[in-house]
Amino acid sequence: MLEEVERWLATRSWSVTDRPLHRVMAAKRSSGQTVSVVLPALNEEETVGDIVAIIRHDLMQQVPLVDEIVVVDSGSTDRTAAVAAAAGARVVHRDAILPRVPPVPGKGEVLWRSLLVTTGDIVCFIDADLREFSSDFVTGIVGPLLTDPGVDLVKAMYDRPLGGAAGQGGRVTELMARPLLNMHWPQLAGFVQPLGGEYAARRSLLEQLPFPVGYGVELGMLVDALHLVGLDALAQVDVGVRKHRHQDGQALGRMSAAIYRTAQLRLARGHLIRPSLTQFERGEDGFEPRTYSVDTEERPPMVEITEYAERKVA
């Protein structure tokens, strides 16, 4: 491991217990900064309500750490929107944000658009499929941004059990993202969960970053932030254990392809000969091919969007 990364691990990797809530709240009061929590959601009626309710109770009613909770629904066919609203979130449909730009499917698309419907100086992203959720996820990753002006982006780190096996989750991280980062961006080799969906950043950073529309958004954001603000402006906080819904192997393959494409664009902005992935499923007549397109589109930095600039002026 690079000496720079070893130093970074010693100075920019913390535990949620390193910043007690009273200290975080004191920093928020003195700085006057506001905090938005965003949950990107697609068919998460089983979990989204509990997450919203816990954040509202612990971090809005008990203490005023969070200023707004926004659930961006990316086309759910279940009761995700109704459940989230009943729990106290403001729910906005992806298609209602920046309607002049036709939306495309993908998590990164939702995160990008969320910048237009939130106001916080700090934006905290939380996946909507977490089970046994704790508000420590929010306080842990928001805390360094409020207490340390030199930090611009904070990722959560945690154990990811798979079934009953500890530490066996995060298969795309171990098989795709971690090798890519170690080989091509070794300064980022110290991130325990580079693809984790729980992270917080200053709006002033997020609005300058391009957003891959799909699953490559987390890797792309880390790489681009490294080049924009440097390693010391990035950090990670241990928040314990993350339990969530796991995807099947083929879905993970498609995720890996999108992540590889994101990395390829950042390595050389090169030409991808075939932006698609063929997988196989056993059918009545043997193995049948299924071909999926790989996310290749990226949204520009939000500061380049006219509507966003006009909102800031207003």
mmCIF file of C-alpha atoms in Angstrom:
data_model
loop_
_atom_site.group_PDB
_atom_site.id
_atom_site.type_symbol
_atom_site.label_atom_id
_atom_site.label_comp_id
_atom_site.label_asym_id
_atom_site.label_seq_id
_atom_site.Cartn_x
_atom_site.Cartn_y
_atom_site.Cartn_z
ATOM 1 C CA MET A 1 0.000 0.000 0.000
ATOM 2 C CA LEU A 2 1.199 3.501 -0.798
ATOM 3 C CA GLU A 3 2.690 5.432 2.116
ATOM 4 C CA GLU A 4 0.210 8.213 1.313
ATOM 5 C CA VAL A 5 -2.688 5.802 1.728
ATOM 6 C CA GLU A 6 -1.348 4.466 5.020
ATOM 7 C CA ARG A 7 -1.148 8.027 6.313
ATOM 8 C CA TRP A 8 -4.665 8.715 5.002
ATOM 9 C CA LEU A 9 -6.020 5.650 6.803
ATOM 10 C CA ALA A 10 -4.536 6.947 10.042
ATOM 11 C CA THR A 11 -5.867 10.490 9.644
ATOM 12 C CA ARG A 12 -9.051 10.239 7.550
ATOM 13 C CA SER A 13 -10.656 6.958 8.697
ATOM 14 C CA TRP A 14 -12.829 7.298 11.773
ATOM 15 C CA SER A 15 -15.537 5.611 13.810
ATOM 16 C CA VAL A 16 -18.972 7.079 14.395
ATOM 17 C CA THR A 17 -18.050 7.185 18.094
ATOM 18 C CA ASP A 18 -15.215 9.634 17.396
ATOM 19 C CA ARG A 19 -17.718 12.458 17.031
ATOM 20 C CA PRO A 20 -20.472 12.350 19.658
ATOM 21 C CA LEU A 21 -23.778 13.830 18.579
ATOM 22 C CA HIS A 22 -23.448 16.837 20.918
ATOM 23 C CA ARG A 23 -20.173 17.768 19.226
ATOM 24 C CA VAL A 24 -21.701 17.416 15.760
ATOM 25 C CA MET A 25 -24.660 19.563 16.785
ATOM 26 C CA ALA A 26 -22.378 22.240 18.236
ATOM 27 C CA ALA A 27 -20.489 22.373 14.942
ATOM 28 C CA LYS A 28 -23.742 22.665 12.995
ATOM 29 C CA ARG A 29 -24.935 25.562 15.155
ATOM 30 C CA SER A 30 -21.657 27.422 14.925
ATOM 31 C CA SER A 31 -21.257 26.938 11.174
ATOM 32 C CA GLY A 32 -24.898 27.518 10.198
ATOM 33 C CA GLN A 33 -24.685 24.766 7.603
ATOM 34 C CA THR A 34 -27.815 22.877 6.548
ATOM 35 C CA VAL A 35 -28.159 19.154 5.878
ATOM 36 C CA SER A 36 -30.332 17.388 3.304
ATOM 37 C CA VAL A 37 -30.849 13.613 3.327
ATOM 38 C CA VAL A 38 -31.740 12.014 -0.006
ATOM 39 C CA LEU A 39 -33.084 8.494 -0.459
ATOM 40 C CA PRO A 40 -33.157 7.264 -4.074
ATOM 41 C CA ALA A 41 -35.966 4.705 -4.189
ATOM 42 C CA LEU A 42 -37.367 2.143 -6.599
ATOM 43 C CA ASN A 43 -39.920 -0.313 -5.190
ATOM 44 C CA GLU A 44 -38.707 -0.106 -1.589
ATOM 45 C CA GLU A 45 -42.023 0.016 0.283
ATOM 46 C CA GLU A 46 -40.820 -2.594 2.802
ATOM 47 C CA THR A 47 -37.903 -0.529 4.088
ATOM 48 C CA VAL A 48 -38.136 3.133 3.065
ATOM 49 C CA GLY A 49 -40.721 4.065 5.703
ATOM 50 C CA ASP A 50 -38.660 2.784 8.640
ATOM 51 C CA ILE A 51 -35.550 4.618 7.412
ATOM 52 C CA VAL A 52 -37.406 7.908 7.023
ATOM 53 C CA ALA A 53 -39.154 7.523 10.394
ATOM 54 C CA ILE A 54 -35.886 6.846 12.244
ATOM 55 C CA ILE A 55 -34.131 9.835 10.684
ATOM 56 C CA ARG A 56 -37.089 12.108 11.442
ATOM 57 C CA HIS A 57 -37.340 10.956 15.056
ATOM 58 C CA ASP A 58 -33.635 10.869 15.912
ATOM 59 C CA LEU A 59 -32.245 13.716 13.816
ATOM 60 C CA MET A 60 -35.127 16.148 13.295
ATOM 61 C CA GLN A 61 -37.363 15.817 16.352
ATOM 62 C CA GLN A 62 -34.879 14.777 19.050
ATOM 63 C CA VAL A 63 -32.118 17.033 17.698
ATOM 64 C CA PRO A 64 -32.245 19.354 14.650
ATOM 65 C CA LEU A 65 -29.338 17.871 12.714
ATOM 66 C CA VAL A 66 -31.221 17.134 9.469
ATOM 67 C CA ASP A 67 -33.103 19.969 7.787
ATOM 68 C CA GLU A 68 -34.949 17.974 5.119
ATOM 69 C CA ILE A 69 -35.538 14.380 4.005
ATOM 70 C CA VAL A 70 -36.286 13.912 0.319
ATOM 71 C CA VAL A 71 -37.203 10.596 -1.263
ATOM 72 C CA VAL A 72 -36.731 10.650 -5.034
ATOM 73 C CA ASP A 73 -38.953 7.955 -6.541
ATOM 74 C CA SER A 74 -37.557 6.671 -9.811
ATOM 75 C CA GLY A 75 -40.729 4.977 -11.037
ATOM 76 C CA SER A 76 -41.878 2.620 -8.303
ATOM 77 C CA THR A 77 -44.838 0.382 -9.044
ATOM 78 C CA ASP A 78 -45.499 -0.392 -5.385
ATOM 79 C CA ARG A 79 -46.413 1.900 -2.466
ATOM 80 C CA THR A 80 -42.923 3.360 -2.005
ATOM 81 C CA ALA A 81 -44.061 6.968 -2.481
ATOM 82 C CA ALA A 82 -47.072 6.664 -0.174
ATOM 83 C CA VAL A 83 -45.115 4.906 2.565
ATOM 84 C CA ALA A 84 -42.285 7.448 2.422
ATOM 85 C CA ALA A 85 -44.689 10.385 2.559
ATOM 86 C CA ALA A 86 -46.597 8.878 5.472
ATOM 87 C CA ALA A 87 -43.320 8.499 7.368
ATOM 88 C CA GLY A 88 -42.588 12.187 6.920
ATOM 89 C CA ALA A 89 -40.429 12.529 3.824
ATOM 90 C CA ARG A 90 -40.980 14.938 0.979
ATOM 91 C CA VAL A 91 -41.441 12.688 -2.046
ATOM 92 C CA VAL A 92 -40.507 13.889 -5.521
ATOM 93 C CA HIS A 93 -40.822 11.813 -8.664
ATOM 94 C CA ARG A 94 -37.715 11.661 -10.819
ATOM 95 C CA ASP A 95 -39.659 12.635 -13.960
ATOM 96 C CA ALA A 96 -40.908 15.855 -12.342
ATOM 97 C CA ILE A 97 -37.369 17.158 -11.874
ATOM 98 C CA LEU A 98 -35.873 19.014 -14.832
ATOM 99 C CA PRO A 99 -38.566 17.793 -17.245
ATOM 100 C CA ARG A 100 -36.864 19.304 -20.306
ATOM 101 C CA VAL A 101 -34.167 16.589 -19.977
ATOM 102 C CA PRO A 102 -35.778 13.181 -20.629
ATOM 103 C CA PRO A 103 -34.909 10.881 -17.714
ATOM 104 C CA VAL A 104 -33.121 7.578 -18.155
ATOM 105 C CA PRO A 105 -33.215 4.609 -15.762
ATOM 106 C CA GLY A 106 -30.460 4.446 -13.197
ATOM 107 C CA LYS A 107 -29.447 5.343 -9.674
ATOM 108 C CA GLY A 108 -26.970 8.006 -10.755
ATOM 109 C CA GLU A 109 -29.704 9.771 -12.700
ATOM 110 C CA VAL A 110 -31.794 10.073 -9.534
ATOM 111 C CA LEU A 111 -28.896 11.327 -7.414
ATOM 112 C CA TRP A 112 -27.998 13.945 -10.015
ATOM 113 C CA ARG A 113 -31.553 15.251 -10.229
ATOM 114 C CA SER A 114 -31.848 15.352 -6.433
ATOM 115 C CA LEU A 115 -29.479 18.317 -6.349
ATOM 116 C CA LEU A 116 -32.215 20.402 -7.989
ATOM 117 C CA VAL A 117 -34.836 19.623 -5.320
ATOM 118 C CA THR A 118 -32.705 19.880 -2.187
ATOM 119 C CA THR A 119 -31.256 22.928 -0.484
ATOM 120 C CA GLY A 120 -28.730 21.631 2.056
ATOM 121 C CA ASP A 121 -25.125 22.797 2.127
ATOM 122 C CA ILE A 122 -24.360 19.134 2.865
ATOM 123 C CA VAL A 123 -26.166 16.394 0.954
ATOM 124 C CA CYS A 124 -26.319 12.927 2.490
ATOM 125 C CA PHE A 125 -27.297 9.947 0.301
ATOM 126 C CA ILE A 126 -28.814 6.852 1.952
ATOM 127 C CA ASP A 127 -29.969 3.761 0.042
ATOM 128 C CA ALA A 128 -33.638 2.973 0.614
ATOM 129 C CA ASP A 129 -33.284 -0.822 0.966
ATOM 130 C CA LEU A 130 -31.429 -0.889 4.305
ATOM 131 C CA ARG A 131 -32.755 -3.134 7.066
ATOM 132 C CA GLU A 132 -32.220 -2.624 10.801
ATOM 133 C CA PHE A 133 -31.297 0.964 9.977
ATOM 134 C CA SER A 134 -29.589 3.210 12.518
ATOM 135 C CA SER A 135 -29.384 6.984 12.395
ATOM 136 C CA ASP A 136 -25.646 6.513 13.067
ATOM 137 C CA PHE A 137 -25.350 6.101 9.302
ATOM 138 C CA VAL A 138 -26.290 9.759 8.911
ATOM 139 C CA THR A 139 -24.492 11.258 11.909
ATOM 140 C CA GLY A 140 -21.374 9.244 11.116
ATOM 141 C CA ILE A 141 -20.903 10.573 7.592
ATOM 142 C CA VAL A 142 -22.249 14.085 8.164
ATOM 143 C CA GLY A 143 -20.172 14.643 11.302
ATOM 144 C CA PRO A 144 -16.755 15.149 9.661
ATOM 145 C CA LEU A 145 -18.208 17.610 7.140
ATOM 146 C CA LEU A 146 -19.586 19.759 9.963
ATOM 147 C CA THR A 147 -16.546 19.546 12.219
ATOM 148 C CA ASP A 148 -13.684 19.647 9.698
ATOM 149 C CA PRO A 149 -13.744 22.275 6.920
ATOM 150 C CA GLY A 150 -10.981 20.397 5.096
ATOM 151 C CA VAL A 151 -13.227 17.398 4.381
ATOM 152 C CA ASP A 152 -15.486 17.486 1.305
ATOM 153 C CA LEU A 153 -16.780 13.907 0.916
ATOM 154 C CA VAL A 154 -17.295 11.105 3.454
ATOM 155 C CA LYS A 155 -18.130 7.478 2.686
ATOM 156 C CA ALA A 156 -19.628 5.079 5.228
ATOM 157 C CA MET A 157 -17.736 1.845 5.839
ATOM 158 C CA TYR A 158 -19.272 -1.232 7.419
ATOM 159 C CA ASP A 159 -19.453 -5.005 7.490
ATOM 160 C CA ARG A 160 -21.711 -6.460 4.785
ATOM 161 C CA PRO A 161 -23.003 -9.929 5.718
ATOM 162 C CA LEU A 162 -24.350 -12.208 2.992
ATOM 163 C CA GLY A 163 -26.929 -14.558 4.421
ATOM 164 C CA GLY A 164 -25.379 -15.822 7.639
ATOM 165 C CA ALA A 165 -21.799 -15.222 6.528
ATOM 166 C CA ALA A 166 -20.088 -12.136 7.902
ATOM 167 C CA GLY A 167 -18.159 -9.979 5.476
ATOM 168 C CA GLN A 168 -19.219 -11.838 2.332
ATOM 169 C CA GLY A 169 -21.406 -9.079 0.880
ATOM 170 C CA GLY A 170 -20.081 -6.484 -1.521
ATOM 171 C CA ARG A 171 -19.178 -8.980 -4.226
ATOM 172 C CA VAL A 172 -18.932 -6.367 -6.987
ATOM 173 C CA THR A 173 -16.624 -4.331 -4.766
ATOM 174 C CA GLU A 174 -14.223 -7.220 -4.246
ATOM 175 C CA LEU A 175 -14.320 -8.617 -7.787
ATOM 176 C CA MET A 176 -14.477 -5.433 -9.832
ATOM 177 C CA ALA A 177 -14.147 -2.095 -8.040
ATOM 178 C CA ARG A 178 -11.316 -2.848 -5.626
ATOM 179 C CA PRO A 179 -8.995 -4.305 -8.286
ATOM 180 C CA LEU A 180 -9.719 -1.350 -10.589
ATOM 181 C CA LEU A 181 -8.986 1.196 -7.888
ATOM 182 C CA ASN A 182 -5.836 -0.544 -6.662
ATOM 183 C CA MET A 183 -4.399 -0.815 -10.150
ATOM 184 C CA HIS A 184 -5.427 2.512 -11.653
ATOM 185 C CA TRP A 185 -6.149 4.863 -8.734
ATOM 186 C CA PRO A 186 -4.052 3.442 -5.886
ATOM 187 C CA GLN A 187 -4.633 6.574 -3.801
ATOM 188 C CA LEU A 188 -8.217 5.311 -3.349
ATOM 189 C CA ALA A 189 -7.139 1.834 -2.223
ATOM 190 C CA GLY A 190 -7.889 2.669 1.409
ATOM 191 C CA PHE A 191 -11.666 2.915 0.948
ATOM 192 C CA VAL A 192 -13.325 -0.070 2.590
ATOM 193 C CA GLN A 193 -16.658 0.381 0.769
ATOM 194 C CA PRO A 194 -15.953 2.393 -2.396
ATOM 195 C CA LEU A 195 -19.313 1.408 -3.929
ATOM 196 C CA GLY A 196 -21.391 1.902 -0.788
ATOM 197 C CA GLY A 197 -24.550 3.941 -1.249
ATOM 198 C CA GLU A 198 -24.225 5.830 2.032
ATOM 199 C CA TYR A 199 -22.085 8.936 1.728
ATOM 200 C CA ALA A 200 -22.280 12.666 2.287
ATOM 201 C CA ALA A 201 -20.618 15.558 0.523
ATOM 202 C CA ARG A 202 -20.626 19.308 0.314
ATOM 203 C CA ARG A 203 -22.977 20.651 -2.327
ATOM 204 C CA SER A 204 -20.102 22.807 -3.557
ATOM 205 C CA LEU A 205 -18.322 19.582 -4.581
ATOM 206 C CA LEU A 206 -21.306 17.604 -5.865
ATOM 207 C CA GLU A 207 -22.435 20.364 -8.207
ATOM 208 C CA GLN A 208 -19.050 20.272 -9.968
ATOM 209 C CA LEU A 209 -19.058 16.514 -10.628
ATOM 210 C CA PRO A 210 -20.422 14.632 -13.651
ATOM 211 C CA PHE A 211 -22.821 11.833 -12.646
ATOM 212 C CA PRO A 212 -22.794 8.475 -14.461
ATOM 213 C CA VAL A 213 -26.492 7.684 -14.782
ATOM 214 C CA GLY A 214 -26.270 4.088 -13.565
ATOM 215 C CA TYR A 215 -24.367 1.912 -11.113
ATOM 216 C CA GLY A 216 -21.042 3.533 -11.961
ATOM 217 C CA VAL A 217 -21.973 6.673 -10.056
ATOM 218 C CA GLU A 218 -20.175 5.811 -6.814
ATOM 219 C CA LEU A 219 -16.893 4.841 -8.452
ATOM 220 C CA GLY A 220 -17.048 7.793 -10.813
ATOM 221 C CA MET A 221 -17.710 10.185 -7.960
ATOM 222 C CA LEU A 222 -14.728 8.932 -5.945
ATOM 223 C CA VAL A 223 -12.336 9.145 -8.881
ATOM 224 C CA ASP A 224 -13.533 12.577 -9.977
ATOM 225 C CA ALA A 225 -13.495 13.944 -6.421
ATOM 226 C CA LEU A 226 -9.927 12.699 -5.978
ATOM 227 C CA HIS A 227 -8.823 14.678 -9.014
ATOM 228 C CA LEU A 228 -10.861 17.744 -8.078
ATOM 229 C CA VAL A 229 -10.130 18.157 -4.349
ATOM 230 C CA GLY A 230 -7.391 15.634 -3.516
ATOM 231 C CA LEU A 231 -7.181 12.631 -1.203
ATOM 232 C CA ASP A 232 -7.082 14.565 2.075
ATOM 233 C CA ALA A 233 -10.513 16.048 1.334
ATOM 234 C CA LEU A 234 -11.982 12.515 1.261
ATOM 235 C CA ALA A 235 -12.712 10.418 4.348
ATOM 236 C CA GLN A 236 -14.571 7.356 5.633
ATOM 237 C CA VAL A 237 -16.399 6.516 8.863
ATOM 238 C CA ASP A 238 -17.141 3.095 10.376
ATOM 239 C CA VAL A 239 -20.866 2.860 11.143
ATOM 240 C CA GLY A 240 -21.070 -0.855 11.992
ATOM 241 C CA VAL A 241 -23.085 -3.310 9.888
ATOM 242 C CA ARG A 242 -25.101 -2.785 6.721
ATOM 243 C CA LYS A 243 -27.966 -5.175 5.988
ATOM 244 C CA HIS A 244 -29.893 -4.860 2.751
ATOM 245 C CA ARG A 245 -31.503 -6.735 -0.102
ATOM 246 C CA HIS A 246 -28.924 -8.619 -2.183
ATOM 247 C CA GLN A 247 -29.146 -8.946 -5.944
ATOM 248 C CA ASP A 248 -28.612 -12.112 -7.949
ATOM 249 C CA GLY A 249 -25.421 -12.929 -9.802
ATOM 250 C CA GLN A 250 -26.590 -11.744 -13.194
ATOM 251 C CA ALA A 251 -27.695 -8.369 -11.833
ATOM 252 C CA LEU A 252 -24.246 -8.061 -10.260
ATOM 253 C CA GLY A 253 -22.698 -8.823 -13.644
ATOM 254 C CA ARG A 254 -24.583 -5.941 -15.226
ATOM 255 C CA MET A 255 -23.554 -3.700 -12.352
ATOM 256 C CA SER A 256 -19.926 -4.709 -12.871
ATOM 257 C CA ALA A 257 -20.106 -3.883 -16.568
ATOM 258 C CA ALA A 258 -21.400 -0.386 -15.811
ATOM 259 C CA ILE A 259 -18.642 0.150 -13.259
ATOM 260 C CA TYR A 260 -15.987 -1.019 -15.685
ATOM 261 C CA ARG A 261 -17.349 1.345 -18.319
ATOM 262 C CA THR A 262 -17.190 4.235 -15.850
ATOM 263 C CA ALA A 263 -13.578 3.387 -15.070
ATOM 264 C CA GLN A 264 -12.702 3.067 -18.757
ATOM 265 C CA LEU A 265 -14.053 6.526 -19.537
ATOM 266 C CA ARG A 266 -11.947 8.006 -16.782
ATOM 267 C CA LEU A 267 -8.818 6.143 -17.800
ATOM 268 C CA ALA A 268 -8.703 7.222 -21.398
ATOM 269 C CA ARG A 269 -12.088 8.508 -22.537
ATOM 270 C CA GLY A 270 -11.551 5.737 -25.041
ATOM 271 C CA HIS A 271 -13.906 4.116 -27.514
ATOM 272 C CA LEU A 272 -15.879 1.154 -26.214
ATOM 273 C CA ILE A 273 -16.251 -1.289 -29.091
ATOM 274 C CA ARG A 274 -19.373 -2.985 -27.752
ATOM 275 C CA PRO A 275 -21.266 -1.198 -24.961
ATOM 276 C CA SER A 276 -23.337 -4.258 -24.076
ATOM 277 C CA LEU A 277 -23.147 -7.401 -21.955
ATOM 278 C CA THR A 278 -24.444 -10.853 -22.896
ATOM 279 C CA GLN A 279 -25.410 -13.244 -20.100
ATOM 280 C CA PHE A 280 -26.960 -16.700 -20.221
ATOM 281 C CA GLU A 281 -30.016 -18.234 -18.613
ATOM 282 C CA ARG A 282 -31.115 -21.839 -18.884
ATOM 283 C CA GLY A 283 -34.379 -22.196 -20.770
ATOM 284 C CA GLU A 284 -36.410 -25.093 -22.136
ATOM 285 C CA ASP A 285 -33.980 -25.579 -25.026
ATOM 286 C CA GLY A 286 -30.768 -25.084 -23.094
ATOM 287 C CA PHE A 287 -28.851 -21.898 -22.331
ATOM 288 C CA GLU A 288 -30.374 -18.803 -23.876
ATOM 289 C CA PRO A 289 -28.463 -15.532 -24.361
ATOM 290 C CA ARG A 290 -29.753 -12.296 -22.874
ATOM 291 C CA THR A 291 -28.020 -9.096 -23.970
ATOM 292 C CA TYR A 292 -28.191 -5.887 -21.953
ATOM 293 C CA SER A 293 -26.907 -2.440 -22.806
ATOM 294 C CA VAL A 294 -24.244 -0.995 -20.520
ATOM 295 C CA ASP A 295 -24.833 2.468 -19.082
ATOM 296 C CA THR A 296 -22.680 4.845 -21.104
ATOM 297 C CA GLU A 297 -24.406 8.155 -20.517
ATOM 298 C CA GLU A 298 -23.255 10.690 -17.953
ATOM 299 C CA ARG A 299 -24.960 13.832 -16.756
ATOM 300 C CA PRO A 300 -22.890 17.046 -16.754
ATOM 301 C CA PRO A 301 -21.920 18.884 -13.571
ATOM 302 C CA MET A 302 -25.025 20.517 -12.132
ATOM 303 C CA VAL A 303 -23.421 23.960 -12.266
ATOM 304 C CA GLU A 304 -23.741 23.748 -16.049
ATOM 305 C CA ILE A 305 -27.531 23.360 -15.874
ATOM 306 C CA THR A 306 -29.391 26.642 -16.458
ATOM 307 C CA GLU A 307 -32.244 25.823 -14.093
ATOM 308 C CA TYR A 308 -29.819 25.099 -11.278
ATOM 309 C CA ALA A 309 -27.951 28.359 -11.811
ATOM 310 C CA GLU A 310 -31.231 30.291 -11.888
ATOM 311 C CA ARG A 311 -32.341 28.660 -8.649
ATOM 312 C CA LYS A 312 -29.112 29.680 -6.913
ATOM 313 C CA VAL A 313 -29.568 33.279 -8.045
ATOM 314 C CA ALA A 314 -33.167 33.331 -6.853
#
